[in-house]
Tab-separated table of C-alpha atoms in Angstrom:
chain	number	residue	atom	x	y	z
A	272	UNK	CA	84.980	160.164	179.479
A	273	UNK	CA	85.744	160.705	175.505
A	274	UNK	CA	83.547	162.263	173.429
A	275	UNK	CA	81.356	160.488	171.237
A	276	UNK	CA	81.842	162.644	168.361
A	277	UNK	CA	85.149	162.403	168.733
A	278	UNK	CA	85.221	158.743	168.558
A	279	UNK	CA	82.925	159.095	165.591
A	280	UNK	CA	85.429	161.148	164.204
A	281	UNK	CA	88.740	159.067	164.637
A	282	UNK	CA	86.704	155.909	163.497
A	283	UNK	CA	85.304	157.702	160.051
A	284	UNK	CA	89.335	158.489	159.738
A	285	UNK	CA	90.337	155.031	160.170
A	286	UNK	CA	87.223	154.249	158.163
A	287	UNK	CA	88.792	156.320	155.319
A	288	UNK	CA	92.277	155.142	155.453
A	289	UNK	CA	91.592	151.672	155.434
A	290	UNK	CA	89.153	152.230	152.093
A	291	UNK	CA	91.569	154.628	150.537
A	292	UNK	CA	94.612	151.599	150.592
A	293	UNK	CA	91.810	148.945	149.331
A	294	UNK	CA	91.727	151.231	146.052
A	295	UNK	CA	95.027	151.794	146.298
A	296	UNK	CA	95.892	148.482	146.674
A	297	UNK	CA	93.268	147.440	143.793
A	298	UNK	CA	94.602	150.166	141.524
A	299	UNK	CA	98.007	148.943	141.628
A	300	UNK	CA	97.047	145.458	141.139
A	301	UNK	CA	95.096	146.586	138.158
A	302	UNK	CA	97.829	148.268	136.984
A	303	UNK	CA	100.340	145.322	137.722
A	304	UNK	CA	98.133	142.744	135.965
A	305	UNK	CA	97.922	144.830	132.779
A	306	UNK	CA	101.850	145.527	132.378
A	307	UNK	CA	102.242	141.944	132.970
A	308	UNK	CA	99.649	141.387	130.396
A	309	UNK	CA	101.132	143.473	127.734
A	310	UNK	CA	104.706	142.171	128.703
A	311	UNK	CA	103.319	138.495	128.019
A	312	UNK	CA	102.098	139.671	124.485
A	313	UNK	CA	105.203	141.347	123.421
A	314	UNK	CA	107.268	139.080	124.716
A	315	UNK	CA	106.838	135.972	121.582
A	316	UNK	CA	108.156	139.117	119.616
A	317	UNK	CA	111.335	139.856	121.435
A	318	UNK	CA	111.740	136.258	121.672
A	319	UNK	CA	111.517	135.365	117.721
A	320	UNK	CA	113.461	138.396	116.645
A	321	UNK	CA	115.698	138.178	118.768
A	322	UNK	CA	116.248	134.336	117.351
A	323	UNK	CA	116.754	136.476	114.017
A	324	UNK	CA	119.455	138.601	114.897
A	325	UNK	CA	121.085	135.215	116.245
A	326	UNK	CA	120.894	133.640	112.908
A	327	UNK	CA	122.022	136.557	111.141
A	328	UNK	CA	119.407	139.297	110.871
A	329	UNK	CA	119.347	142.704	111.637
A	330	UNK	CA	119.632	143.952	115.411
A	331	UNK	CA	117.765	146.744	114.980
A	332	UNK	CA	114.710	145.018	115.544
A	333	UNK	CA	115.588	142.510	118.715
A	334	UNK	CA	116.805	145.980	119.995
A	335	UNK	CA	113.012	147.473	119.273
A	336	UNK	CA	111.211	144.455	120.940
A	337	UNK	CA	113.007	144.355	123.947
A	338	UNK	CA	113.031	148.322	124.468
A	339	UNK	CA	109.011	147.375	124.062
A	340	UNK	CA	109.135	145.125	127.148
A	341	UNK	CA	110.128	146.250	131.006
A	342	UNK	CA	113.659	145.604	131.916
A	343	UNK	CA	113.270	143.059	134.447
A	344	UNK	CA	110.866	140.875	130.812
A	345	UNK	CA	113.582	142.045	128.710
A	346	UNK	CA	117.073	140.433	131.077
A	347	UNK	CA	114.528	137.541	131.423
A	348	UNK	CA	114.797	137.270	127.388
A	349	UNK	CA	118.195	137.494	127.171
A	350	UNK	CA	119.094	134.963	129.767
A	351	UNK	CA	116.722	132.711	128.602
A	352	UNK	CA	118.197	132.762	125.324
A	353	UNK	CA	121.701	133.082	126.648
A	354	UNK	CA	120.820	129.660	127.977
A	355	UNK	CA	120.600	128.179	124.999
A	356	UNK	CA	123.072	129.128	122.130
A	357	UNK	CA	126.745	128.511	122.306
A	358	UNK	CA	129.446	129.896	119.787
A	359	UNK	CA	128.724	132.846	117.279
A	360	UNK	CA	125.541	132.465	118.569
A	361	UNK	CA	126.209	133.508	122.176
A	362	UNK	CA	129.002	136.486	120.672
A	363	UNK	CA	126.087	137.988	119.148
A	364	UNK	CA	123.430	137.517	121.868
A	365	UNK	CA	126.271	139.109	124.269
A	366	UNK	CA	126.735	142.224	121.744
A	367	UNK	CA	123.277	142.944	121.592
A	368	UNK	CA	122.416	142.622	125.368
A	369	UNK	CA	125.804	144.877	125.747
A	370	UNK	CA	124.579	147.501	123.053
A	371	UNK	CA	120.495	147.118	124.510
A	372	UNK	CA	122.050	147.515	128.170
A	373	UNK	CA	121.801	145.164	130.212
A	374	UNK	CA	125.394	145.672	131.818
A	375	UNK	CA	123.807	149.061	132.787
A	376	UNK	CA	121.226	147.838	135.083
A	377	UNK	CA	124.074	144.966	136.119
A	378	UNK	CA	126.093	147.977	137.124
A	379	UNK	CA	123.118	149.956	138.986
A	380	UNK	CA	121.601	147.257	140.891
A	381	UNK	CA	125.728	146.335	141.990
A	382	UNK	CA	125.301	149.043	144.437
A	383	UNK	CA	121.968	148.437	146.026
A	384	UNK	CA	121.854	147.702	149.261
A	385	UNK	CA	119.124	144.556	148.771
A	386	UNK	CA	121.138	141.482	148.140
A	387	UNK	CA	118.595	140.163	145.800
A	388	UNK	CA	119.749	143.473	143.400
A	389	UNK	CA	123.261	142.281	143.997
A	390	UNK	CA	122.961	138.623	143.499
A	391	UNK	CA	120.624	139.835	140.258
A	392	UNK	CA	123.773	142.389	139.339
A	393	UNK	CA	126.637	139.336	139.712
A	394	UNK	CA	124.117	136.905	137.629
A	395	UNK	CA	124.377	139.256	134.796
A	396	UNK	CA	128.174	140.235	134.682
A	397	UNK	CA	129.181	136.215	134.882
A	398	UNK	CA	126.525	135.810	131.551
A	399	UNK	CA	127.208	138.651	129.721
A	400	UNK	CA	130.151	140.612	131.317
A	401	UNK	CA	133.069	141.768	129.078
A	402	UNK	CA	135.838	141.152	132.519
A	403	UNK	CA	135.985	145.423	132.616
A	404	UNK	CA	132.892	145.677	135.115
A	405	UNK	CA	133.423	148.171	137.503
A	406	UNK	CA	131.406	146.106	139.595
A	407	UNK	CA	132.989	142.866	139.959
A	408	UNK	CA	135.483	143.021	142.321
A	409	UNK	CA	133.345	144.492	144.998
A	410	UNK	CA	130.876	141.246	144.482
A	411	UNK	CA	133.405	139.217	145.075
A	412	UNK	CA	133.820	140.738	148.900
A	413	UNK	CA	129.660	141.041	149.191
A	414	UNK	CA	128.700	140.325	151.954
A	415	UNK	CA	126.170	138.161	150.884
A	416	UNK	CA	127.054	134.216	150.340
A	417	UNK	CA	125.246	133.626	146.935
A	418	UNK	CA	126.411	136.771	145.440
A	419	UNK	CA	130.022	136.195	146.367
A	420	UNK	CA	129.804	132.724	144.720
A	421	UNK	CA	128.014	134.306	141.879
A	422	UNK	CA	130.493	136.919	141.347
A	423	UNK	CA	133.151	134.024	141.752
A	424	UNK	CA	132.125	132.759	138.173
A	425	UNK	CA	131.951	135.966	136.433
A	426	UNK	CA	136.052	136.172	137.901
A	427	UNK	CA	136.903	132.689	136.844
A	428	UNK	CA	136.182	133.595	133.178
A	429	UNK	CA	137.708	136.485	133.396
A	430	UNK	CA	140.813	136.002	134.803
A	431	UNK	CA	143.590	138.685	135.980
A	432	UNK	CA	145.958	138.249	138.695
A	433	UNK	CA	144.073	139.914	141.451
A	434	UNK	CA	141.168	137.932	140.648
A	435	UNK	CA	143.098	134.847	140.435
A	436	UNK	CA	144.414	135.454	143.852
A	437	UNK	CA	140.583	137.005	145.340
A	438	UNK	CA	139.734	133.823	144.135
A	439	UNK	CA	142.230	131.041	146.013
A	440	UNK	CA	141.645	133.294	148.616
A	441	UNK	CA	138.244	132.253	148.637
A	442	UNK	CA	138.832	128.713	148.774
A	443	UNK	CA	138.437	129.028	152.890
A	444	UNK	CA	135.862	131.035	152.208
A	445	UNK	CA	133.022	129.830	155.829
A	446	UNK	CA	130.211	129.151	152.848
A	447	UNK	CA	130.735	126.075	151.330
A	448	UNK	CA	128.795	127.106	148.115
A	449	UNK	CA	131.334	130.175	148.072
A	450	UNK	CA	134.330	127.772	148.192
A	451	UNK	CA	132.844	125.200	145.136
A	452	UNK	CA	132.546	128.301	143.053
A	453	UNK	CA	135.772	129.476	143.965
A	454	UNK	CA	137.357	126.285	142.753
A	455	UNK	CA	135.271	125.586	139.721
A	456	UNK	CA	136.124	129.340	138.536
A	457	UNK	CA	139.654	128.535	138.979
A	458	UNK	CA	139.924	125.379	137.056
A	459	UNK	CA	137.670	127.737	134.156
A	460	UNK	CA	140.698	129.764	134.538
A	461	UNK	CA	143.222	127.563	133.714
A	462	UNK	CA	146.412	127.525	133.160
A	463	UNK	CA	146.177	131.241	134.345
A	464	UNK	CA	145.779	129.828	137.742
A	465	UNK	CA	148.700	127.297	137.902
A	466	UNK	CA	151.019	130.105	139.482
A	467	UNK	CA	148.517	131.079	142.292
A	468	UNK	CA	147.188	127.143	142.890
A	469	UNK	CA	151.211	126.350	143.624
A	470	UNK	CA	151.462	128.773	146.259
A	471	UNK	CA	147.925	128.565	148.067
A	472	UNK	CA	148.998	124.956	148.134
A	473	UNK	CA	152.238	125.976	149.897
A	474	UNK	CA	150.673	127.887	152.519
A	475	UNK	CA	146.961	127.066	153.060
A	476	UNK	CA	145.500	123.858	156.111
A	477	UNK	CA	142.376	122.726	156.722
A	478	UNK	CA	139.163	123.675	154.185
A	479	UNK	CA	141.083	125.808	152.313
A	480	UNK	CA	143.707	123.351	151.214
A	481	UNK	CA	141.057	120.377	150.276
A	482	UNK	CA	139.787	123.221	147.806
A	483	UNK	CA	143.276	123.915	146.375
A	484	UNK	CA	144.031	120.391	146.043
A	485	UNK	CA	140.630	120.047	144.185
A	486	UNK	CA	141.241	122.651	141.889
A	487	UNK	CA	144.792	121.978	141.316
A	488	UNK	CA	143.334	118.017	140.216
A	489	UNK	CA	141.415	118.911	137.431
A	490	UNK	CA	145.039	120.905	136.200
A	491	UNK	CA	147.200	117.963	137.227
A	492	UNK	CA	150.722	119.774	135.991
A	493	UNK	CA	153.834	118.497	137.377
A	494	UNK	CA	154.264	121.864	139.432
A	495	UNK	CA	151.875	121.344	141.979
A	496	UNK	CA	153.878	117.531	142.569
A	497	UNK	CA	155.969	118.529	145.021
A	498	UNK	CA	153.219	120.009	147.220
A	499	UNK	CA	151.039	117.235	146.644
A	500	UNK	CA	153.521	114.741	148.404
A	501	UNK	CA	154.309	117.316	151.198
A	502	UNK	CA	150.581	117.640	152.166
A	503	UNK	CA	150.075	113.811	151.870
A	504	UNK	CA	151.222	114.167	155.799
A	505	UNK	CA	149.219	116.885	156.841
A	506	UNK	CA	147.707	116.350	159.785
A	507	UNK	CA	143.947	116.782	158.527
A	508	UNK	CA	142.853	113.229	157.000
A	509	UNK	CA	141.105	115.184	154.788
A	510	UNK	CA	143.487	117.011	152.937
A	511	UNK	CA	145.867	114.216	152.801
A	512	UNK	CA	143.170	112.034	150.886
A	513	UNK	CA	143.074	115.020	148.491
A	514	UNK	CA	146.636	115.335	147.990
A	515	UNK	CA	146.954	111.663	147.482
A	516	UNK	CA	144.667	112.157	144.536
A	517	UNK	CA	146.333	115.311	143.558
A	518	UNK	CA	149.420	113.123	143.718
A	519	UNK	CA	147.806	110.480	141.622
A	520	UNK	CA	146.554	112.533	138.444
A	521	UNK	CA	150.003	113.673	137.471
A	522	UNK	CA	151.959	110.621	138.351
A	523	UNK	CA	155.620	109.793	138.510
A	524	UNK	CA	157.669	107.440	140.951
A	525	UNK	CA	157.286	109.700	143.573
A	526	UNK	CA	153.867	110.111	143.230
A	527	UNK	CA	153.873	106.054	143.216
A	528	UNK	CA	155.994	105.921	146.153
A	529	UNK	CA	153.923	108.532	148.467
A	530	UNK	CA	151.005	106.874	147.497
A	531	UNK	CA	151.938	102.920	148.691
A	532	UNK	CA	153.409	104.520	152.476
A	533	UNK	CA	149.851	105.768	152.739
A	534	UNK	CA	148.419	102.506	152.367
A	535	UNK	CA	149.240	102.129	155.744
A	536	UNK	CA	147.385	105.630	156.896
A	537	UNK	CA	145.594	105.915	160.015
A	538	UNK	CA	142.570	107.483	158.745
A	539	UNK	CA	140.748	105.385	156.599
A	540	UNK	CA	139.007	107.875	153.916
A	541	UNK	CA	143.659	108.768	153.248
A	542	UNK	CA	143.728	104.997	152.947
A	543	UNK	CA	141.149	104.617	150.320
A	544	UNK	CA	142.225	107.429	148.217
A	545	UNK	CA	145.927	105.776	148.274
A	546	UNK	CA	144.387	102.877	146.681
A	547	UNK	CA	142.817	104.281	144.558
A	548	UNK	CA	145.382	106.744	142.901
A	549	UNK	CA	147.207	103.322	142.270
A	550	UNK	CA	144.518	102.177	140.391
A	551	UNK	CA	143.746	105.430	138.434
A	552	UNK	CA	147.810	104.970	137.782
A	553	UNK	CA	147.501	101.138	136.698
A	554	UNK	CA	150.817	100.134	138.711
A	555	UNK	CA	150.182	96.412	138.916
A	556	UNK	CA	153.449	96.099	140.632
A	557	UNK	CA	151.834	97.646	143.966
A	558	UNK	CA	148.998	94.794	143.383
A	559	UNK	CA	150.058	93.399	146.603
A	560	UNK	CA	150.199	96.173	148.629
A	561	UNK	CA	146.627	97.484	148.098
A	562	UNK	CA	145.624	93.482	147.852
A	563	UNK	CA	146.428	93.983	151.782
A	564	UNK	CA	143.780	96.427	152.693
A	565	UNK	CA	141.146	93.760	151.420
A	566	UNK	CA	140.754	92.816	154.839
A	567	UNK	CA	140.558	96.445	156.126
A	568	UNK	CA	138.107	97.363	158.662
A	569	UNK	CA	136.279	99.913	156.814
A	570	UNK	CA	133.848	99.324	154.312
A	571	UNK	CA	134.822	102.445	151.926
A	572	UNK	CA	138.917	101.186	152.580
A	573	UNK	CA	138.054	97.325	150.946
A	574	UNK	CA	135.696	98.498	148.151
A	575	UNK	CA	138.343	101.036	146.918
A	576	UNK	CA	141.122	98.321	147.580
A	577	UNK	CA	139.219	95.877	145.157
A	578	UNK	CA	138.215	98.739	142.324
A	579	UNK	CA	141.992	99.688	142.330
A	580	UNK	CA	142.910	95.818	141.752
A	581	UNK	CA	140.284	95.851	138.973
A	582	UNK	CA	142.310	98.009	137.337
A	583	UNK	CA	145.389	97.087	137.580
A	584	UNK	CA	144.792	94.457	134.673
A	585	UNK	CA	145.827	90.459	134.907
A	586	UNK	CA	147.474	91.057	138.388
A	587	UNK	CA	145.356	92.627	140.483
A	588	UNK	CA	142.534	90.240	138.881
A	589	UNK	CA	144.269	87.165	139.474
A	590	UNK	CA	144.677	87.953	143.308
A	591	UNK	CA	141.228	89.375	143.511
A	592	UNK	CA	140.142	85.491	142.413
A	593	UNK	CA	142.763	84.059	144.895
A	594	UNK	CA	141.008	86.543	147.487
A	595	UNK	CA	137.206	85.364	146.643
A	596	UNK	CA	137.599	81.566	146.965
A	597	UNK	CA	139.490	82.224	150.449
A	598	UNK	CA	136.379	80.945	152.024
A	599	UNK	CA	133.263	84.026	153.626
A	600	UNK	CA	134.489	87.450	155.393
A	601	UNK	CA	134.108	90.932	154.448
A	602	UNK	CA	137.680	90.518	151.851
A	603	UNK	CA	135.457	87.846	150.319
A	604	UNK	CA	132.384	89.238	149.832
A	605	UNK	CA	133.776	92.732	148.550
A	606	UNK	CA	136.350	90.376	145.775
A	607	UNK	CA	133.365	88.406	144.872
A	608	UNK	CA	131.655	92.018	144.379
A	609	UNK	CA	134.229	93.385	142.639
A	610	UNK	CA	134.533	90.796	139.981
A	611	UNK	CA	131.060	90.955	139.109
A	612	UNK	CA	131.343	94.386	138.230
A	613	UNK	CA	131.777	94.833	134.014
A	614	UNK	CA	135.398	96.827	133.840
A	615	UNK	CA	133.647	100.137	132.676
A	616	UNK	CA	131.702	100.017	135.880
A	617	UNK	CA	134.708	99.082	138.148
A	618	UNK	CA	137.200	102.134	136.972
A	619	UNK	CA	133.877	104.772	136.988
A	620	UNK	CA	133.203	103.465	140.412
A	621	UNK	CA	136.855	103.558	141.395
A	622	UNK	CA	137.009	107.324	140.636
A	623	UNK	CA	134.038	108.454	142.960
A	624	UNK	CA	135.592	109.883	146.325
A	625	UNK	CA	136.157	107.116	149.519
């Protein structure tokens, strides 16, 4: 049998440990509350000093107020201010943040094992970075998708050949948010991304090709047209549809010819994209070919054809009116609906993805 004295001793020790833990927890809570209250009282003064510095005042008071806040509260105040200013004031804010040491914190957090800290680091270098941050490239290859996506924003704002190449590779990332971030970053990089995107269009497939085509469409330079036309016969219908959109954004006789051929594509997304593209180009000469899709079995194709005809001027509207008087059926209903839209509404809806 267990000695009763031993049991009482063990029970006493457990009780003392629980009491000590409670005391420590209460003390920590009280301390955290006091810190939060102190920082809450100091925050308005810090924001006021920052606002004064951004309007041409001295930066020393702003730096002093930031030093009075905790690191996280100071960073929160800087981020809040960054979302409300632009131009020269934003440049001044960036300079203040860097002088205070925001990028030092970012570099420290970037090496953390905790993904939340690495994400915080990526956000800070995206907001306040100069492009010289040592952690940037590493964060582009981070194990966490949110971190990679945030780092892509930094890379797009500070493009270099190596970063653009990495962003192009990210177009095939298994995580959708990373692919979207890479696409937007390549668009932000502007003309600096043209060569790498042109190369990517000739070698990528599947979701990577979709992302490359969507980014290329935002830039729409003639360099992309040969690849766009080539990808309009790709096995993947999503790729063919995006290729049609890119060809239409660039324009030209070759683009028109390929779009007309795609009106007979076996996939409804591709047919709709071809009709939308011809409407975007305003090719009234192809109105009769587009009108042939008013009887398509797929609603989205009929809708794309009708909206494209609205954008083709009098010729397209004439064909819509003729179909609208034909009697009853899906084609007639679609034509009548398109004719009821104001011109601006037809143009806006025609730009929506099929």
